[in-house]
Each structure stands twice: as structure tokens, then as C-alpha cells.
Amino acid sequence: MSDVTVAQFAEVLKVPVERLLVQLDEAGISVSGADAVISDDAKMELLTHLRKSHGHAEENSTGGAPKKITLKRRTQSEIRLASNQGRARTVNVEIRRKRTYVKRDELEKEARQQQEEVDRKRREEEESRLEKERLERAEQERVEQERRERELREQEAARLKAEEEAKAAEEARRQKEARKRETGERERATEDIRSWTKVAAEPERAPVDDKSTRYGRQELHVTSDISGRRKKKRPARRGGAVTVDSRHGFERPTAPVIRAVEIPESIKVSELAQRMAVKGGEVIKVLMKLGTMATINQVIDQDTATLVVEEMGHTPKAAQSGGLEAEILASVGVAGDLRPRPPVVTIMGHVDHGKTSLLDFIRSTKVAAGEAGGITQHIGAYRIETPNGQIAFLDTPGHEAFTAMRARGAKVTDIVVLVVAADDGVKPQTEEAIQHARAAGVPIVVAINKIDKSDADPERVRNELVQRGVVPEEWGGETLFVNVSARTGAGVDKLLESLLLQAELLDLKAPGEGPATGVVIESGLEKGRGAVATVLVTGGRLRQGDVLLAGQEYGRVRVMYDAAANPVKEAGASTPVVVLGLSGIPAAGDDAVVLPDERQARELSDLRKARTRDTKLAQQQSAKLEDVFSQLQSGVKSVQLLIKADVHGSAEALRDALAKLATSEIQVKVIGSSVGGITESDVNLAAASGATIIGFNVRADGAARDAIKATGVDVRYYSIIYQAIDDVRSAMTGMLAPEIRDQIVGLAEVRDVFRSPKFGSVAGCLVVDGYVKRSNPVRVLRDHVVIFEGELDSLRRFKDDVSEVRAGTECGIGVRNYSDVKVGDQIECFERVQVARSL
Ligand code: GDP
């Protein structure tokens, strides 16, 4: 290339001349100006310099390549335009283009870095915020914990104080009561008991002392609720200046008011709320927490109420049952000197060892038969005379009845006769009887029975009993042993002598005169006689015309009979008598007491009835829920039973015995037990609860029989307690082997009774259900209660003997050895069949 000037070179390089001059200067090439000639060497030098400076830039960049490249292009062109005057015009057009290229990964990296930076910052902020919150929370918790501890301490102090106060109040009350009684103001005393109850129910002042409140307040007046908004208190408009005690500010209560809440046997939810001075809704809420749904007007039992009161932080106090009752009963206390009284004896022992036979033998030989048909009647107890003294026997043998009585608080038995069959020895129920007698602290006299049998071995029985701690006197023990035979009567007199001997040791005494006290042994409803109760007089003297309160029933004693059906005018201690004239049927084990007038008897009767009603209701209501829950949760199988019996004693004995069969896997629930025939409502109840009905010496009436057919409820009839127990037990243990069972096949109603010289009494009957067969056994029912069991003597249609009579047909029925059939009775025909068990 020939020499060129700087200006020309700049044109080639397409850079401004000034810039080239600067670059040349930087490269250390001195030129005089734009017109100076630049040699090839100088050009090369400039190029090297420029490269060097570029390379330096390259070294700076991280990727070895520039991050950004900007390209510029400039093009020049000429456009010839034809003008309207025909002359052409030339226009110079220069187009400049500039484009910048940026490396993509660089950009992304940058964005990433920025993003990371933002994230990091955010994280840090978040962490510091959380840390701050955590610290704040910990602080709050600490403060809260301190506050709680402080409150607990204060509450505890307040509670202790409240208890002390309650005790003091109780003491004061007792003293007051004593004073009241002294003055003998009965009416006012009665009134007072009511008002005392009220006092206990009224809110007590918070027992908080100066030291226990933070602000030294002496009185708390705020409910456990946070008090609602109040209007600003205006200064009272009074004449004089008002001095405001600074201590009476609106401070938060420092401790809740703890009340001693008196709880009767049952209480309405609303009443309970009132006694704690809280809203009914709060009590309902607590009840719900405890798993009980209740309404404001519902009555809850004492146990539930106690839980609620405790849950709400108050102190429950069980009300002493019957203030009024105790008051009245105390005043009728038995007067008269203590006199010796005959012993009361219960016979116990294993099934089939001869308890009933022994009782029957003693009764038939020692009780003088009464006028009514020359028979003794079963009234649950009888009294015998021996040359050396009298003895009263309770004739519901077995420990079930004994225990049921004892469970009701009635301790009537003085001596237990333990019957053990000489050919069988000690059996499970023998052992149970020993335990029951021991638990009741009642001495035992052992009667080794059936010694008439060839395989009798009384010595073996003695040995077996010694092993159970029942040691004969002759072997150095304390127990009298007598060998007897209920069949032949051998040894029975000696047994009676031993009982009197044992009684002498016990030195039994009771008031001989004065108003009587007693215990109900048995009770039931009899047609034409109303409520009938056997009362064993335990002290004083019961007279015809006395006002008697028995359990929750009362009435004037209209008539009294003894076990031989002889009317009696009065009865002393240890005498069982049948009493007519009560307003209803008392329960076996109920106490009986003679009161001075009918008004008091009625009052107490009402009081007791109300109490039972409330308690029952309360228990039923909570039971229902419990049932649902327990069944849902546990999946435990249960056997439901509904018991109907002829007398109270049997119903109770059955209920207790059956309930005891429950195991951890199978529950036995007795949903009801009562006296009387099986009614439609019983069947419906059983159907609704999936229960089996146990009929003990009772039957279903017409409507009930229809209901049984319609619902398919399982009804079992029994006349022996042990059979019922064994059946239920077997069913439970899965021993569902086929059994021989009485199956009722027909029922006839007695429409007429006539005398036949050949057959005695013949009942003109209509078969109303099933069929009556000549060859089948029968039972005679009166008011759905079994009164006789036997065989048919004759079965006739018109004048012909027939073997079977079907429903809807009339017939004449003669019952063998029974001539007391009455119009209205029913004759039940049954068959002994083998059936598969199910329960
Ligand atoms: P319980 O279940 O204990 O009341 O027993 P029972 O009084 O019903 O008697 C059961 C069985 O034993 C009956 O068949 C009685 O006839 C029989 N029995 C009771 N006592 C005697 C006795 O002293 N001698 C004999 N040989 N049999 C008796």
C-alpha cells in the first residue's frame, strides 16, 4: 500500500479522524495532524496496540468472550428523484444500523443471582420473624403458666377455707337442730329443715382472706363468668359527700367463688345450676362433656350431680337422706323394756339338698293348721312353738333371697341353718351359703340331711365342712351339727333344740311393747284383698288398726293373719303376719314402722315415692345413654332379661342372682323386674330391647300372648329359681344342648264350675288357645299367677270322654286332687318337649 494520510486512513477504517489521532497518540505514534502521512509500520504498530488493549479487555471478561457486542453499520446511497419540472434531483440517503448482542447464559446467570439474592433476603427476614414470634410466645406461655399457678394456689387456699366454713356451718346447724329438738317444736323444726336445705343451696360468701387476694380485697362479688359490659357507675345521688373506699374497684376476681353445694339423691338440672349460681346452659355443657345429654328440666342422680359440681370447681356435699324423714322416725322410736325374743332362722344350702322339704316338714308338723281348709299358707315366713320356745322361719330358702334382703339393709336373720345332703356333701352353693352367713355375721347350725338314705355319709360331710372352717362343737369348734331326715322327720326336734340353744347364746332381745317396727318379707296383690304384705315384726307390738308405713306404702292395718290363716289381733317381736290394708305393694326388705297418725304416714310415703321416682328416672335416663355408648364401643355381648314374678321376694332374688352371672364377655342386663302377670307393655319393652322375658310363676295375659306371637319375643316360664339361673348361665356359656322344656300347648278359660259325683269339681271351659290333651299335665292360673300344677282327671265334651279339645270348643275339665277351681281361672295345658336352646 502507498503512503496515505491520517485522514485517508481514518476514512478507510471508518472512524473519525480525531479518534484515530487519539488512538495513534495512545499507541505512541506521533503524527503532526490529519494530513500527516502515516507509514505502514506506523499502521502495524497501531494495530498491535489496539489488539493489546482489546486483549486486555478480553482478559477482564469472565467467559473469555465479551458479554456484549454492539455492531453498527452505516450505508450511504443516492436516490435520483424525477422532479415535476422534468429535472432530475439527487438525494443522499444514509442508513445507520446499530445492534447489540448480549450473551444469553450471562443474562440468565445474572437473573439467577438476583433471584437468589432476593430469596436469601426473604429467608433471612422470615427466620428472624419466626424467631421473634417464638420468643414472644414462650414469654406469653411463661406469663400464662405463672398466672395459672398463682390462680391454682389461690383457688386451693379458697377451697380449704370454704371447706372449713362449711364444716363450721354444719356444726352450727347440728347444734341448732339439737336445740330445736329439745324445745320439741315439731312444726317449726320441720320448717327449719326446709330452710336449712335452702341455706345450703344459697351462694356462700367467697372464703378468701386478705392475704390470699392480690389487692387485699375482702369480698368477691363476681361470677365465674367474665362480667359483661356495664354502664359507667354514676355517683349515687345522695345528700352527703360520698367517700369511696378505694379497695372496692372493678378488679378482676382473683379467685372463683367456691360453693359447698348440697346434693339430694336426685336433682333437677335447673336446681343444680341455681345452687352453684351458674346458668343452666353451663351445667348442660358440663353434662355433655361427661357424656350425658340432659335438658334443663331433667332430673339427674346424685352421682352425676356430684361429678358436675366437682367439674365446675365447687364442693359437692351429699345431702343426708331425708331430714324430715329422720326427724319423724326418730320421734316414733320404740318404747318399752327389752324382752327376750324368738330367733329368726333362714335355711340355706345347695339345690336339692332338701331345704324345701325340711321347711315343709317343720311347717306341716309344727304349725297348727288354721281354719281355712285345714292348710297352712305360704306367706314367706312362719313361726313354730316347741316345748322349749318359739322359732320363726323365713321360708324363701336359698342365699339369693337372704342376700337380696341384706342388700336392702334388712338384717332379719339371726341363725342360718345350713342344709347339706349326707349323700352329696359340700357343693358350690353350700360354700356360697357359708360365705354369705359369714359376711352377715350370722351363726350357722348345720343340718346334715337325708340320713335315712343308705348311701348317707354324715362323717364325710363333717370332714368336708371342717375343711371350710365350719367345725363341730364336739371337735372343739363352735358350730352345732345335727343329723336329720326331712323325709322321716328324724332329728328335726333335735335341730329345733339346737336352734334354741344357739339363740340363747345370742341373747336376742327386742322391745316387748310400744309401736311396732318390722321388715317386709313378701308382698303381692290378691284379688279381693288388695295389697298383701307379710311383715316380720322385729320389735314392739303390731296391732290391728295401727297406722303402718311399709317402705313407701302406708295404711291402717285392716286385718292380720298368721301363717295358718288364723286372724290375729296383735303380733309381737319375731312374729310374721300377713297385713291387709296398705295402699300399695311394698318391696321385700322394706322397713315397716307404726306411726302415731295417718297424716305423718302419708307425708313420709309421698316423700319416699317422690324420691324413688326421681332416682329411678335419673338412673333410667343416664342408663339409656350408657347403654348406647357401651354397646357401640365395647362390642360386648349382652343378655337382656325382663323378670316378672308372683311375689317381690322372688323377683328380687332372681334379679340379683341373674345379674351376678355377668362376665367380662357377656353382660347380663335386667331391664326390669316386677310383680304380676306378663302384660302387653312388658312384651313391647322386651321386644324393643331385645330382651328375654323370665316369667316366674306368672303367665302372659291375652293381649300379651298376641304381642308375643307378633313380636316373637322369647318368653320363659319357671317355677324354680335355680332352673332359671341355670338356663341363663348355660345359655351364656354356650352350652346350648337340647333341653326338656315345658311348652304351653293350650289354654282354657273356666266359664262355669259344677259338681259331679264321679269327678268332684268339674270346670266348664272354653279352649281359647291351642289344644287341651287328656294326657298332658296342666296348671291352674288365677290372675295369671300359677296356683296349682297337676294332671287332668277328666276331659269331656258333652257326655263323652275325649282325648283332645281344640281352640274355640267348650269342654268339661276335672283337675286331679284340686277342687278349688273358680270361674275366671285359666287352665293351661303343657307338654314336656325337647327343644334346642337359644337365648
Ligand atoms: P331343695 O332344692 O334344697 O329345696 O331340695 P328339695 O327340698 O326340693 O329336695 C330335693 C329332693 O330331695 C326331693 O326329691 C326330696 O324329696 C328329696 N329329699 C329331701 N330331703 C330328703 C330326706 O331327708 N331324705 C330323702 N331320702 N330324700 C329327701
PDB file of C-alpha atoms and ligand atoms in Angstrom, residues 347-360 397 419 421 423 429 448-454 484-489 720 722, ligand 1:
ATOM      1  CA  ILE A 347     -82.429 -72.161 105.661  1.00  0.00           C
ATOM      2  CA  MET A 348     -79.658 -72.246 103.096  1.00  0.00           C
ATOM      3  CA  GLY A 349     -77.809 -74.909 101.165  1.00  0.00           C
ATOM      4  CA  HIS A 350     -77.164 -76.452  97.775  1.00  0.00           C
ATOM      5  CA  VAL A 351     -80.048 -77.131  95.414  1.00  0.00           C
ATOM      6  CA  ASP A 352     -81.835 -80.453  96.009  1.00  0.00           C
ATOM      7  CA  HIS A 353     -80.215 -80.953  99.404  1.00  0.00           C
ATOM      8  CA  GLY A 354     -83.663 -80.749 100.970  1.00  0.00           C
ATOM      9  CA  LYS A 355     -84.209 -77.148 102.088  1.00  0.00           C
ATOM     10  CA  THR A 356     -87.805 -77.021 100.935  1.00  0.00           C
ATOM     11  CA  SER A 357     -88.526 -80.479 102.262  1.00  0.00           C
ATOM     12  CA  LEU A 358     -87.157 -79.557 105.677  1.00  0.00           C
ATOM     13  CA  LEU A 359     -89.135 -76.306 105.808  1.00  0.00           C
ATOM     14  CA  ASP A 360     -92.270 -78.145 104.706  1.00  0.00           C
ATOM     15  CA  PRO A 397     -84.810 -70.773 101.142  1.00  0.00           C
ATOM     16  CA  VAL A 419     -78.588 -77.975 104.921  1.00  0.00           C
ATOM     17  CA  ALA A 421     -77.254 -83.732 101.948  1.00  0.00           C
ATOM     18  CA  ASP A 423     -75.244 -88.448 100.302  1.00  0.00           C
ATOM     19  CA  GLN A 429     -73.865 -73.405  96.850  1.00  0.00           C
ATOM     20  CA  ILE A 448     -76.915 -82.977 107.676  1.00  0.00           C
ATOM     21  CA  ASN A 449     -79.970 -84.125 105.758  1.00  0.00           C
ATOM     22  CA  LYS A 450     -81.128 -87.333 104.104  1.00  0.00           C
ATOM     23  CA  ILE A 451     -79.577 -89.557 106.762  1.00  0.00           C
ATOM     24  CA  ASP A 452     -82.361 -92.048 106.023  1.00  0.00           C
ATOM     25  CA  LYS A 453     -80.649 -92.843 102.738  1.00  0.00           C
ATOM     26  CA  SER A 454     -78.491 -95.909 102.517  1.00  0.00           C
ATOM     27  CA  VAL A 484     -81.765 -85.044 110.166  1.00  0.00           C
ATOM     28  CA  SER A 485     -84.108 -86.523 107.610  1.00  0.00           C
ATOM     29  CA  ALA A 486     -86.699 -84.253 106.115  1.00  0.00           C
ATOM     30  CA  ARG A 487     -88.431 -87.338 104.830  1.00  0.00           C
ATOM     31  CA  THR A 488     -88.795 -89.294 108.061  1.00  0.00           C
ATOM     32  CA  GLY A 489     -88.524 -86.371 110.429  1.00  0.00           C
ATOM     33  CA  ILE A 720     -87.764 -72.894  90.382  1.00  0.00           C
ATOM     34  CA  TYR A 722     -82.278 -72.312  90.167  1.00  0.00           C
TER      35      TYR A 722
HETATM   36  P1  GDP B   1     -84.083 -78.018  97.851  1.00  0.00           P
HETATM   37  O1  GDP B   1     -83.782 -77.759  96.416  1.00  0.00           O
HETATM   38  O2  GDP B   1     -82.867 -77.861  98.677  1.00  0.00           O
HETATM   39  O3  GDP B   1     -85.219 -77.231  98.371  1.00  0.00           O
HETATM   40  O4  GDP B   1     -84.448 -79.549  97.930  1.00  0.00           O
HETATM   41  P2  GDP B   1     -85.858 -80.238  97.997  1.00  0.00           P
HETATM   42  O5  GDP B   1     -86.453 -79.998  99.343  1.00  0.00           O
HETATM   43  O6  GDP B   1     -86.657 -79.826  96.833  1.00  0.00           O
HETATM   44  O7  GDP B   1     -85.449 -81.721  97.920  1.00  0.00           O
HETATM   45  C1  GDP B   1     -84.849 -82.294  96.790  1.00  0.00           C
HETATM   46  C2  GDP B   1     -85.142 -83.771  96.716  1.00  0.00           C
HETATM   47  O8  GDP B   1     -84.584 -84.430  97.812  1.00  0.00           O
HETATM   48  C3  GDP B   1     -86.633 -84.044  96.733  1.00  0.00           C
HETATM   49  O9  GDP B   1     -86.908 -85.018  95.795  1.00  0.00           O
HETATM   50  C4  GDP B   1     -86.888 -84.523  98.131  1.00  0.00           C
HETATM   51  O10 GDP B   1     -87.939 -85.451  98.182  1.00  0.00           O
HETATM   52  C5  GDP B   1     -85.570 -85.198  98.471  1.00  0.00           C
HETATM   53  N1  GDP B   1     -85.306 -85.136  99.903  1.00  0.00           N
HETATM   54  C6  GDP B   1     -85.291 -84.068 100.681  1.00  0.00           C
HETATM   55  N2  GDP B   1     -84.978 -84.394 101.942  1.00  0.00           N
HETATM   56  C7  GDP B   1     -84.831 -85.740 101.976  1.00  0.00           C
HETATM   57  C8  GDP B   1     -84.514 -86.670 103.008  1.00  0.00           C
HETATM   58  O11 GDP B   1     -84.301 -86.351 104.170  1.00  0.00           O
HETATM   59  N3  GDP B   1     -84.407 -87.964 102.646  1.00  0.00           N
HETATM   60  C9  GDP B   1     -84.607 -88.363 101.387  1.00  0.00           C
HETATM   61  N4  GDP B   1     -84.496 -89.651 101.111  1.00  0.00           N
HETATM   62  N5  GDP B   1     -84.908 -87.516 100.387  1.00  0.00           N
HETATM   63  C10 GDP B   1     -85.021 -86.205 100.676  1.00  0.00           C
END
